[in-house]
Short mmCIF file of C-alpha atoms in Angstrom, two decimals:
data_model
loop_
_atom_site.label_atom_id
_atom_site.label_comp_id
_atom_site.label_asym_id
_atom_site.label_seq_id
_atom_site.Cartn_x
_atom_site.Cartn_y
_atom_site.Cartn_z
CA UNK A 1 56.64 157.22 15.88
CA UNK A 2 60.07 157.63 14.18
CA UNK A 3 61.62 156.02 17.48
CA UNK A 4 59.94 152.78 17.24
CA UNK A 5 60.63 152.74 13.14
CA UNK A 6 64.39 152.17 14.23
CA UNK A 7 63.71 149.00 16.69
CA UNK A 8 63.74 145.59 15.46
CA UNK A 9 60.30 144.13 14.07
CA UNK A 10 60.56 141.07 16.02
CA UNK A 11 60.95 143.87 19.03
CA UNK A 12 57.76 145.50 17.95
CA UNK A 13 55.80 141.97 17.71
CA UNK A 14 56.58 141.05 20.61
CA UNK A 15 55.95 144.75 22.56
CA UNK A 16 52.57 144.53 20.43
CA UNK A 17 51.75 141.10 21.85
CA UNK A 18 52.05 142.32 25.00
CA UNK A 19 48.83 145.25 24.34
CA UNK A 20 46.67 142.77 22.14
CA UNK A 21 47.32 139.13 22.65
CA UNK A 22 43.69 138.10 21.61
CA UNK A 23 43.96 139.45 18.26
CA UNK A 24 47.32 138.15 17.60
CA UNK A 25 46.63 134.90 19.45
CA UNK A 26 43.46 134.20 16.52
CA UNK A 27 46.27 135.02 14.07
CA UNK A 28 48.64 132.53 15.34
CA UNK A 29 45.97 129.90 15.97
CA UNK A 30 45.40 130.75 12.22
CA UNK A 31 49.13 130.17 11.29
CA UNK A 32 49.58 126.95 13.73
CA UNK A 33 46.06 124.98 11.69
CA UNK A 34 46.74 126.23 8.60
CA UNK A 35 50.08 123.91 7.99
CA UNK A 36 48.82 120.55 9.10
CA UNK A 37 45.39 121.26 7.52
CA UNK A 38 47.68 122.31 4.27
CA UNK A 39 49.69 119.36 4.67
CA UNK A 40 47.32 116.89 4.63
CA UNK A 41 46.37 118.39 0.90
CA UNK A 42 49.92 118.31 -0.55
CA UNK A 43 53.55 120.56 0.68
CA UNK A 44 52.46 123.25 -1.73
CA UNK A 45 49.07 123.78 -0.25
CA UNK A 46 50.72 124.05 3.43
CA UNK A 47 53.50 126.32 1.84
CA UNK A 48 50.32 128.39 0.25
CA UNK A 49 48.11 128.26 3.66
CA UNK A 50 51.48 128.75 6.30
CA UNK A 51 51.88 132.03 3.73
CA UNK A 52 49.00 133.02 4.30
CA UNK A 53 48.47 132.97 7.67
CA UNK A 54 51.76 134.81 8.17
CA UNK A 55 50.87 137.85 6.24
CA UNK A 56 48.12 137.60 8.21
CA UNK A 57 49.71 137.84 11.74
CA UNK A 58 51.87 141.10 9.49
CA UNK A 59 48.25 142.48 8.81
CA UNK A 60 46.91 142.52 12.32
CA UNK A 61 50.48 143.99 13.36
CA UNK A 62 50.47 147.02 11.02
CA UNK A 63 46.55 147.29 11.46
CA UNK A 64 47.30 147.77 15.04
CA UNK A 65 50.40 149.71 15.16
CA UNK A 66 47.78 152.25 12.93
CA UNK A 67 45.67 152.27 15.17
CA UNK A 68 47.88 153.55 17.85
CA UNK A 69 49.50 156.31 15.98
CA UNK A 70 46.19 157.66 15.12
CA UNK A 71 45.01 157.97 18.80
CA UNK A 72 48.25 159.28 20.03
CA UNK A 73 48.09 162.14 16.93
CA UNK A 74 44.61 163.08 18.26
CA UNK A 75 45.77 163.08 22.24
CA UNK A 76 48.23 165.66 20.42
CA UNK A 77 46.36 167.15 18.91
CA UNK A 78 43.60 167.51 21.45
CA UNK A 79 46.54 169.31 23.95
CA UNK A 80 47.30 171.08 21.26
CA UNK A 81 43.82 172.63 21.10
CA UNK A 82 43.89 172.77 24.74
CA UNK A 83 46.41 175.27 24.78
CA UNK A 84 45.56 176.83 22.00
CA UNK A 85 42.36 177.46 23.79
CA UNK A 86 44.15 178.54 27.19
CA UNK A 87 46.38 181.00 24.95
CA UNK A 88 43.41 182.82 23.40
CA UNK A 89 41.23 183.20 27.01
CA UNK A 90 44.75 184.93 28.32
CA UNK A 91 44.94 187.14 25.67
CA UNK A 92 41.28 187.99 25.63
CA UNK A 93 41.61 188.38 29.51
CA UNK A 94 44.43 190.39 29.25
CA UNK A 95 42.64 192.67 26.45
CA UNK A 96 39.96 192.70 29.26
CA UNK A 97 41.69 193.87 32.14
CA UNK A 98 43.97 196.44 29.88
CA UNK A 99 40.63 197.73 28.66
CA UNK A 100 39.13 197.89 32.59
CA UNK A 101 41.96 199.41 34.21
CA UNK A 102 42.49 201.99 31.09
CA UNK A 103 38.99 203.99 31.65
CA UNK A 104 39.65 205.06 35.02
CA UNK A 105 43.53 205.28 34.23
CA UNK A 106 42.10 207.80 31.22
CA UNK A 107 40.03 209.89 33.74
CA UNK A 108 42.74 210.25 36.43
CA UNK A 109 44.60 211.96 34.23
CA UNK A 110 42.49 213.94 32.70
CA UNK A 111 41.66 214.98 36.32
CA UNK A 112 45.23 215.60 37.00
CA UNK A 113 45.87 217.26 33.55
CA UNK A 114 43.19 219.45 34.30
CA UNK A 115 44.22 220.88 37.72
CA UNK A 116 47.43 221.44 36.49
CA UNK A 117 46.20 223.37 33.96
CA UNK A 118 44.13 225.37 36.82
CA UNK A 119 47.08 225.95 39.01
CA UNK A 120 49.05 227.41 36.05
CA UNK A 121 46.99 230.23 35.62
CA UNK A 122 48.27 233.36 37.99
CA UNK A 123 44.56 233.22 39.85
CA UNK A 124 44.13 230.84 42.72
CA UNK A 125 41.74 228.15 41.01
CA UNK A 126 37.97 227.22 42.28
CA UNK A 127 37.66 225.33 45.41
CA UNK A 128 35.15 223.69 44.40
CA UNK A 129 36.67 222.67 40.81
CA UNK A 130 39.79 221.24 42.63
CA UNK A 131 38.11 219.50 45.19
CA UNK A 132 35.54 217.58 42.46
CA UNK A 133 38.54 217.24 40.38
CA UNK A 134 40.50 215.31 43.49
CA UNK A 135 37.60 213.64 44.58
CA UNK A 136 37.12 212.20 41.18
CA UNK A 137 40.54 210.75 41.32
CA UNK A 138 39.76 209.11 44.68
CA UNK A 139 36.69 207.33 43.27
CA UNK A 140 38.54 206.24 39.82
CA UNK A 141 41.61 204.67 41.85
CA UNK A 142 38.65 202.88 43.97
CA UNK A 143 37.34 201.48 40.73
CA UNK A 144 40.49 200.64 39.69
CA UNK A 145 41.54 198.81 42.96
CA UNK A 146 37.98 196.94 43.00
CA UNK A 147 38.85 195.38 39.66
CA UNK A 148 42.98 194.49 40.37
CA UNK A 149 41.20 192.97 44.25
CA UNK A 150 38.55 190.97 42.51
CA UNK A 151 41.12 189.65 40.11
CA UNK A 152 43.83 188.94 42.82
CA UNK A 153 40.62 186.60 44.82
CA UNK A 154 40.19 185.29 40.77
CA UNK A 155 43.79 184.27 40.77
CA UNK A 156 43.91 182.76 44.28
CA UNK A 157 44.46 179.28 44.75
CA UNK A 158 44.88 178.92 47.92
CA UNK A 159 43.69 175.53 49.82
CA UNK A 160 39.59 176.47 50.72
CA UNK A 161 38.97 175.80 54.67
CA UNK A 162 37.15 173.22 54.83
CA UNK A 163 34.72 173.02 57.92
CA UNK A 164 31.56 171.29 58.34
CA UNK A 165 29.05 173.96 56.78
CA UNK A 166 24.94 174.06 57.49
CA UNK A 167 24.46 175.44 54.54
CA UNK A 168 21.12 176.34 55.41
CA UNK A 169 22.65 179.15 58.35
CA UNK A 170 24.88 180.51 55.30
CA UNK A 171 21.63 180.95 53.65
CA UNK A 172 19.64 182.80 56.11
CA UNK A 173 22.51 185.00 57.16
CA UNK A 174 22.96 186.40 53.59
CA UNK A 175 19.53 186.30 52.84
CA UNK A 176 19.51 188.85 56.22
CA UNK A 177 21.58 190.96 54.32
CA UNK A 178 20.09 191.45 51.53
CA UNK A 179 16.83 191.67 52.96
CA UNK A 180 16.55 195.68 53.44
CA UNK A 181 17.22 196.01 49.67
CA UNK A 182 14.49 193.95 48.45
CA UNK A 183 12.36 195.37 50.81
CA UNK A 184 12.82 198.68 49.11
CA UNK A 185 12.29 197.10 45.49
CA UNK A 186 9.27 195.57 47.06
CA UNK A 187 10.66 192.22 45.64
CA UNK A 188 9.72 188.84 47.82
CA UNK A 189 11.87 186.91 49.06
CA UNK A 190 10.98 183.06 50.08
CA UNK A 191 13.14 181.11 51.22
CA UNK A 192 12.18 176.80 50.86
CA UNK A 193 15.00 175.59 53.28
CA UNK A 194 15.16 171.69 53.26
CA UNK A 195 15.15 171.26 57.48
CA UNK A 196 16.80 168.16 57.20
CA UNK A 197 19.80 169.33 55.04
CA UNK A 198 22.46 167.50 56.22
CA UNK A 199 26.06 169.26 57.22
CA UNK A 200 28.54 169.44 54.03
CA UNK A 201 32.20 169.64 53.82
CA UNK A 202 32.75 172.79 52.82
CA UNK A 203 34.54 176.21 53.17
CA UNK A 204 31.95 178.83 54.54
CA UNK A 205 33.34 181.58 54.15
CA UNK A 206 33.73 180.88 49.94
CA UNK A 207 30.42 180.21 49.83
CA UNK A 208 28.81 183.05 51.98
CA UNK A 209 30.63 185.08 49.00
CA UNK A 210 29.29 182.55 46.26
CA UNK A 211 25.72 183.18 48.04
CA UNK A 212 26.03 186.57 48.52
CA UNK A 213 26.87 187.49 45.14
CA UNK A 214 23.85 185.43 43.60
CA UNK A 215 21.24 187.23 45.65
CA UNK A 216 22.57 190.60 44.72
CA UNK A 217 22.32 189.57 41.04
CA UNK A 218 19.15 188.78 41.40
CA UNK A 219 18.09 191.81 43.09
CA UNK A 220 19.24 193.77 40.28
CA UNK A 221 17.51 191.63 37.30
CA UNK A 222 14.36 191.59 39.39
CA UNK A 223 11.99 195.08 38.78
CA UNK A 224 9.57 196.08 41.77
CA UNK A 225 6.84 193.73 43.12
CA UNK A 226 9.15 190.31 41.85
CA UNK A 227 9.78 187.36 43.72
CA UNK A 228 13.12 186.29 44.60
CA UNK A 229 13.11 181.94 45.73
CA UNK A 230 15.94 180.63 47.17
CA UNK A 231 15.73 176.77 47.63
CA UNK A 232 17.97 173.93 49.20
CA UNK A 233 17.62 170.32 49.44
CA UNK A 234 19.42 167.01 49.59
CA UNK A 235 20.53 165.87 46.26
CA UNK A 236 21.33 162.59 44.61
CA UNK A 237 24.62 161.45 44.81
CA UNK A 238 25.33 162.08 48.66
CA UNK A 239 24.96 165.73 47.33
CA UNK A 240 23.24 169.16 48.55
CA UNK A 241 21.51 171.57 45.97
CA UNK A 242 20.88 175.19 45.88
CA UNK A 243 18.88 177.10 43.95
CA UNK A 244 18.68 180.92 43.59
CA UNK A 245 15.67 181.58 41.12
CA UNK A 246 14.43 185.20 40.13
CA UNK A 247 11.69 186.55 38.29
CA UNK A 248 13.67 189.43 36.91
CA UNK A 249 14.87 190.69 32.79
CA UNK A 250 16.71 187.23 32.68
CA UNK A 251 19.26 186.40 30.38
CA UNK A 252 19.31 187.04 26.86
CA UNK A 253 20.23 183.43 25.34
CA UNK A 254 23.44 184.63 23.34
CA UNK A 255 24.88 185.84 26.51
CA UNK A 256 24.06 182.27 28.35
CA UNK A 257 27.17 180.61 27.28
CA UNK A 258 29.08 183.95 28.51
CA UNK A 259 28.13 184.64 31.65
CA UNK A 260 30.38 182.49 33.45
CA UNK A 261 33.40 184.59 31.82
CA UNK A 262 35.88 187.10 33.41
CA UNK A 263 35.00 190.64 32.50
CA UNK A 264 31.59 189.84 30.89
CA UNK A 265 28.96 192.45 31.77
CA UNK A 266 25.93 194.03 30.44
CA UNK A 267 26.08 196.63 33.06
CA UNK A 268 27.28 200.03 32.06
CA UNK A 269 30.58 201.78 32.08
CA UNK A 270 31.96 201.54 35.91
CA UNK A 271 29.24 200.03 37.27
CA UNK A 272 29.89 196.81 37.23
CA UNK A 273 33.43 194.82 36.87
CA UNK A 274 31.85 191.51 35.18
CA UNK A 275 34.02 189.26 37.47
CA UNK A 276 31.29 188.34 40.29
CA UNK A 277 29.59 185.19 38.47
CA UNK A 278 33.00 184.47 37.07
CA UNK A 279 34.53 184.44 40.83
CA UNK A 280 31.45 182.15 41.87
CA UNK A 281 32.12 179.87 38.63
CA UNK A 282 35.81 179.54 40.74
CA UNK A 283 34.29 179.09 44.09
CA UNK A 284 32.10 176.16 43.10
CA UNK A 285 34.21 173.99 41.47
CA UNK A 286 37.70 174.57 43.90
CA UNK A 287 34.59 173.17 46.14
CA UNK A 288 34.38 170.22 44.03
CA UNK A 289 30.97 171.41 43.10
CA UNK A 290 28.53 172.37 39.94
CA UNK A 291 27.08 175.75 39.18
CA UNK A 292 24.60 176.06 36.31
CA UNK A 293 22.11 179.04 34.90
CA UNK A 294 19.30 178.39 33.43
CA UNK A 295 16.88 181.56 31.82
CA UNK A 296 14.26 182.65 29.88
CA UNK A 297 14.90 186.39 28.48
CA UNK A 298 11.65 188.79 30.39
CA UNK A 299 10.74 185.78 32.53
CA UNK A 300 13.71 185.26 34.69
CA UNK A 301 16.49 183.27 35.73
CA UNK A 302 17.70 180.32 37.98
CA UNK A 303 21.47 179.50 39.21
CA UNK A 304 21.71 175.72 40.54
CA UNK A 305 24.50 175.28 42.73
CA UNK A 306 25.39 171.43 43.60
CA UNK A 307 28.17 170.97 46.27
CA UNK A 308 29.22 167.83 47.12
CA UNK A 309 28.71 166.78 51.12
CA UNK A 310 32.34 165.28 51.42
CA UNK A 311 34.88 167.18 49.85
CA UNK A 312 37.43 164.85 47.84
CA UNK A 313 40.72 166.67 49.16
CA UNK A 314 42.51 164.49 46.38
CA UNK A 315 43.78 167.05 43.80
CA UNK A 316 42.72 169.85 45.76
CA UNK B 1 45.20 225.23 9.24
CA UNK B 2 42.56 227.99 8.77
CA UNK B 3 39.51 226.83 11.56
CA UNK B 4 39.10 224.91 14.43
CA UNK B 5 37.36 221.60 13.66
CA UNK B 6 33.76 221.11 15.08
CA UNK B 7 34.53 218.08 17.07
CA UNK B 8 32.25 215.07 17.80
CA UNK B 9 33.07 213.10 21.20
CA UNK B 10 31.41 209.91 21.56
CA UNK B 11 31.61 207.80 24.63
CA UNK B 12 29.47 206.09 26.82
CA UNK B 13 31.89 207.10 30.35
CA UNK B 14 29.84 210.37 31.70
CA UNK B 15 32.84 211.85 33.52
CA UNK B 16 35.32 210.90 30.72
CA UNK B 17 33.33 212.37 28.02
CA UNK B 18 32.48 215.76 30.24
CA UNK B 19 36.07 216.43 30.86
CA UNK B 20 37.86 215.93 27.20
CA UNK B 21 35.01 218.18 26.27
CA UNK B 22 35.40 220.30 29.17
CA UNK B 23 39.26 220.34 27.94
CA UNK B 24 38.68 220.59 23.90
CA UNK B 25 36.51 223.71 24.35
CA UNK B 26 39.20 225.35 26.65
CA UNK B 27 41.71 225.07 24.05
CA UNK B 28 39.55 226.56 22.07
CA UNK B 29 37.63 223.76 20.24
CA UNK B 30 33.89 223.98 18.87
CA UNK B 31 32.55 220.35 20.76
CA UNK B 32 29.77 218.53 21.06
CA UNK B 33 29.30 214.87 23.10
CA UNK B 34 27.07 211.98 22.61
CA UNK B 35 27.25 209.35 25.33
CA UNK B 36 26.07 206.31 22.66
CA UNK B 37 26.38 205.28 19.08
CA UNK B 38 22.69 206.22 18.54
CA UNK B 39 22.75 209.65 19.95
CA UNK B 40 26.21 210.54 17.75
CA UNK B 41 24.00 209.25 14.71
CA UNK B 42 21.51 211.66 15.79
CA UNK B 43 23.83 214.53 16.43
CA UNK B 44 25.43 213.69 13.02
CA UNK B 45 22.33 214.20 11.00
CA UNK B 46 21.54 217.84 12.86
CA UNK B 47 24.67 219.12 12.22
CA UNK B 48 28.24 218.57 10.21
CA UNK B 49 31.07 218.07 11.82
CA UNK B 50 34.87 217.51 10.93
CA UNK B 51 35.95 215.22 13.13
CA UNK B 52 34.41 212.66 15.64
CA UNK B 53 36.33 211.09 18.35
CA UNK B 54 34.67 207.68 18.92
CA UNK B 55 34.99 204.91 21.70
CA UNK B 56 34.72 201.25 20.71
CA UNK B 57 33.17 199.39 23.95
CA UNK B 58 29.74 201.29 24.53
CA UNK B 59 26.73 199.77 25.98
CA UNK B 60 23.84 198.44 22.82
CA UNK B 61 25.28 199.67 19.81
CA UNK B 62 29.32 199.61 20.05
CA UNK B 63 32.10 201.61 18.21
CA UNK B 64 32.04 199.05 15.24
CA UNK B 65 28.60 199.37 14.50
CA UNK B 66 28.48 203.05 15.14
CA UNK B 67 31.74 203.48 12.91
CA UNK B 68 30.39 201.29 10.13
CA UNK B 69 26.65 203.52 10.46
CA UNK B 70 29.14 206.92 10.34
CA UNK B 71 31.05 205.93 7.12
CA UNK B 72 27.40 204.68 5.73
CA UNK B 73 25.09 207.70 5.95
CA UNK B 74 28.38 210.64 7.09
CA UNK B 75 31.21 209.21 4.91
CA UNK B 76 32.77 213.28 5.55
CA UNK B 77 34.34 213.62 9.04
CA UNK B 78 37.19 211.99 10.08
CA UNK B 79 36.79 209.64 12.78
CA UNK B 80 39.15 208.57 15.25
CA UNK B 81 38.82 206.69 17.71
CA UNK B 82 39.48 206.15 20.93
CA UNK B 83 39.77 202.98 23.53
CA UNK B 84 41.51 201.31 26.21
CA UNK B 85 40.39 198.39 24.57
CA UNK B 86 43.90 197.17 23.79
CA UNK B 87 43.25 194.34 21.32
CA UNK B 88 44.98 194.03 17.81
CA UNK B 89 42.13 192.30 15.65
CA UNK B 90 39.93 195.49 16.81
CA UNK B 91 42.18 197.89 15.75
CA UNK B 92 42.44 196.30 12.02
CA UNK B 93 38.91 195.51 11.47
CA UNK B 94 38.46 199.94 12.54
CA UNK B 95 41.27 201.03 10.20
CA UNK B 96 39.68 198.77 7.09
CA UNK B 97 36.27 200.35 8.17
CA UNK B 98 37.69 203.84 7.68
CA UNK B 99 39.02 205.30 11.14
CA UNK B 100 42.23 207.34 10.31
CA UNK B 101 43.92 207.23 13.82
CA UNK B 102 43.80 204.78 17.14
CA UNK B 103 44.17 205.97 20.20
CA UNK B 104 44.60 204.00 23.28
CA UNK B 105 43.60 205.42 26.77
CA UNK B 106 44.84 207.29 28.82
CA UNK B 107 46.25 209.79 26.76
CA UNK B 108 47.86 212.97 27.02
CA UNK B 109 45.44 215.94 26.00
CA UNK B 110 48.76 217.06 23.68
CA UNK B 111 48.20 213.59 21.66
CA UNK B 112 44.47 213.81 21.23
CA UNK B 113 45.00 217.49 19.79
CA UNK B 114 47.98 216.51 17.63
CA UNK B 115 45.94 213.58 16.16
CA UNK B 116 42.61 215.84 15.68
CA UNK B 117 44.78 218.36 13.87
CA UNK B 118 46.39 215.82 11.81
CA UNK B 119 42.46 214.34 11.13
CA UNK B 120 41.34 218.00 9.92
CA UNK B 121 43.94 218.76 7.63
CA UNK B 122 43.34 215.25 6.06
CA UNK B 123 40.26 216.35 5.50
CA UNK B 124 40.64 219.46 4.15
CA UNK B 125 43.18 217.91 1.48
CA UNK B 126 40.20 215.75 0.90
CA UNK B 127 38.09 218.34 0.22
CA UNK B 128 40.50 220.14 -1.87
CA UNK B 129 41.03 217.74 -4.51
CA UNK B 130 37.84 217.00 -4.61
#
């Protein structure tokens, strides 16, 4: 803005003419009629009229020239915002992992404290104590290394393989997997496979994890005798749909909007690392796809994946 | 300082929880442990205690609430707590609702002692004057 205050006006007319010659083209029009039609009345009246078209064409300019330092202040303003935004989810994600990685960092070394403590003493100490106490340690650095893994696969960017994928294979296979566990929850699982699916662009091995990860969800929301549906079809839009619907706790609709986000859990302490639906989120749109959740708290839930069938590798 | 403080450990991590009480009491501390903000509030209304080491991200009711419900209905023990939730706006919002200390995990056993001991003989001051 201060820039262009220092250029010539007749610059700026002209550079505005340029952007908006139908406005200013009605304002000259104005200026050009005005003096004959003035001049047929008397000099004074096409003085008057030629005045007044000018500060006319002057109106239009500044009107204009408004106009555009208002949208560029709110393009500012919008990145602004932007990385305002991006600031605050790194320093909640950072607050996130510090907190994740602390709790088993805390009970190493109490572990650790503790046999020290035992192998002070002039006795040899328990067996038993030392081993629990080691084996502790083992599992803690396990949880510790699940959570710095997951976040390393977060962080990737790497370019996805992309194959042609029948999506409906990916679904049976991990369907096959997770089988044996819904057998013993007595939960069934249907599967409504469109036969006619047609092969997608995609990378396979993303979305076996993407898969994967939704059906173990849902075995965990879903209490004994449940039904677990998992659904694909053709889509609008030269696109494929899956569904993965449960009839499980659901969602409670003030976590909805959260779900999606790193670290966010309901699970207890250790037992779960909150980055699964977060690493899916990813997944799905590095795939140039959609992934939604809709639920109804006690009545269930249902993720809708939408993957494009030819991957734009523009961008990508 | 004339007694040992009866010390209330609050956190919702089994193994965590066992083992600082499993350490307290060998240095010779009188300790109890709740694993959630609902069972300390129960534990608090059985029996007095001096001070109550508490953790801030538990499952249902969290360390806010359950501070906020301590200084409410127990406004007597002094509460630290206890986190490896790392983030600034949480530790100002639990020193203006009363907490005396912040801790963040891990910790050395030395620190949590030195900060209970500095908790109990804040109280007893307290206690004095009054």
């Amino acid at each position: 803005m201060e820039k262009k205050s220092h250029t010539s006006p007749l610059l700026n007319l002209f550079h505005d003419l340029g952007g908006n010659l139908a406005v200013y083209g009605t304002a000259l029009g104005l200026v050009i009629l005005a003096v004959p039609l003035g001049l047929r009345a008397g000099p004074m009246y096409a003085l008057a009229a030629g005045l007044l078209a000018a500060l006319s064409l002057v109106t239009v300019g500044r009107v204009l020239r408004q106009k555009d330092t208002a949208l560029r202040q709110k393009e500012l303003s919008d990145e602004q915002l932007l990385q305002s935004q991006k600031l605050a989810s790194i320093g909640e994600l950072s607050a996130g992992i510090a907190h994740e990685i602390n709790n088993p960092l805390a009970i190493i070394r109490q572990e650790a404290e503790w046999l020290l403590q035992l192998y002070k003493k002039d006795s040899p100490p328990d067996a038993q104590e030392t081993q629990s106490g080691l084996a502790e340690i083992v599992n803690q650095v396990d949880r510790a290394r699940e959570i710095t893994h997951n976040l390393l696969n977060f962080a990737r960017r790497s370019q996805p393989v992309v194959q042609g994928v029948e999506l409906n294979r990916i679904i049976l296979d991990m369907t096959s997997l997770v089988e044996k566990a819904a057998q013993q929850k007595n939960i069934n699982l249907v599967k409504r496979l469109a036969p006619d699916l047609p092969l997608i662009e995609s990378d396979a091995p993303l979305l076996r994890q993407v898969i994967l990860n939704l059906l173990n969800n849902a075995i965990q929301a879903t209490g004994k005798g449940g039904t677990i549906t998992v659904v694909s079809e053709a889509a609008d839009h030269r696109q494929v749909m899956v569904q993965v619907n449960d009839t499980g706790v659901g969602i409670p609709k003030e976590h909805l909007s959260q779900i999606f986000d790193p670290f966010f859990t309901t699970k207890p302490q250790g037992k779960g690392t909150g980055l699964g639906l977060s690493i899916c989120h990813g997944i799905i749109e590095r795939l140039g796809g959609k992934i939604i959740v809709t639920s109804v708290e006690g009545q269930g839930s249902s993720f809708v994946i939408r993957l494009p069938q030819a991957l734009d590798r523009r961008g990508r | 300082m004339a007694a040992l403080p009866k010390i209330l450990l609050v956190d919702d991590e089994e193994r965590f929880r066992n083992n600082l009480k499993k350490m307290l009491a060998a240095e010779g501390f009188e300790v109890a442990a709740a694993g959630s903000g609902a069972a300390a509030l129960e534990e608090l209304a059985l029996k007095p205690y001096d001070v109550i080491l508490l953790d801030m991200r538990m499952p249902g009711m969290d360390g806010l609430a359950t501070l906020a419900a301590i200084k409410e209905r127990h406004p007597d023990p002094e509460v630290i707590v206890l986190t490896g939730h790392a983030s600034v706006d949480a530790a100002r919002e639990i020193i203006r609702l009363g907490a005396v200390e912040f801790l963040l995990k891990p910790c050395p056993l030395e620190e949590v002692i030195a900060k209970i001991e500095t908790a109990y003989d804040r109280k007893l001051a307290r206690q004095e004057k009054s």
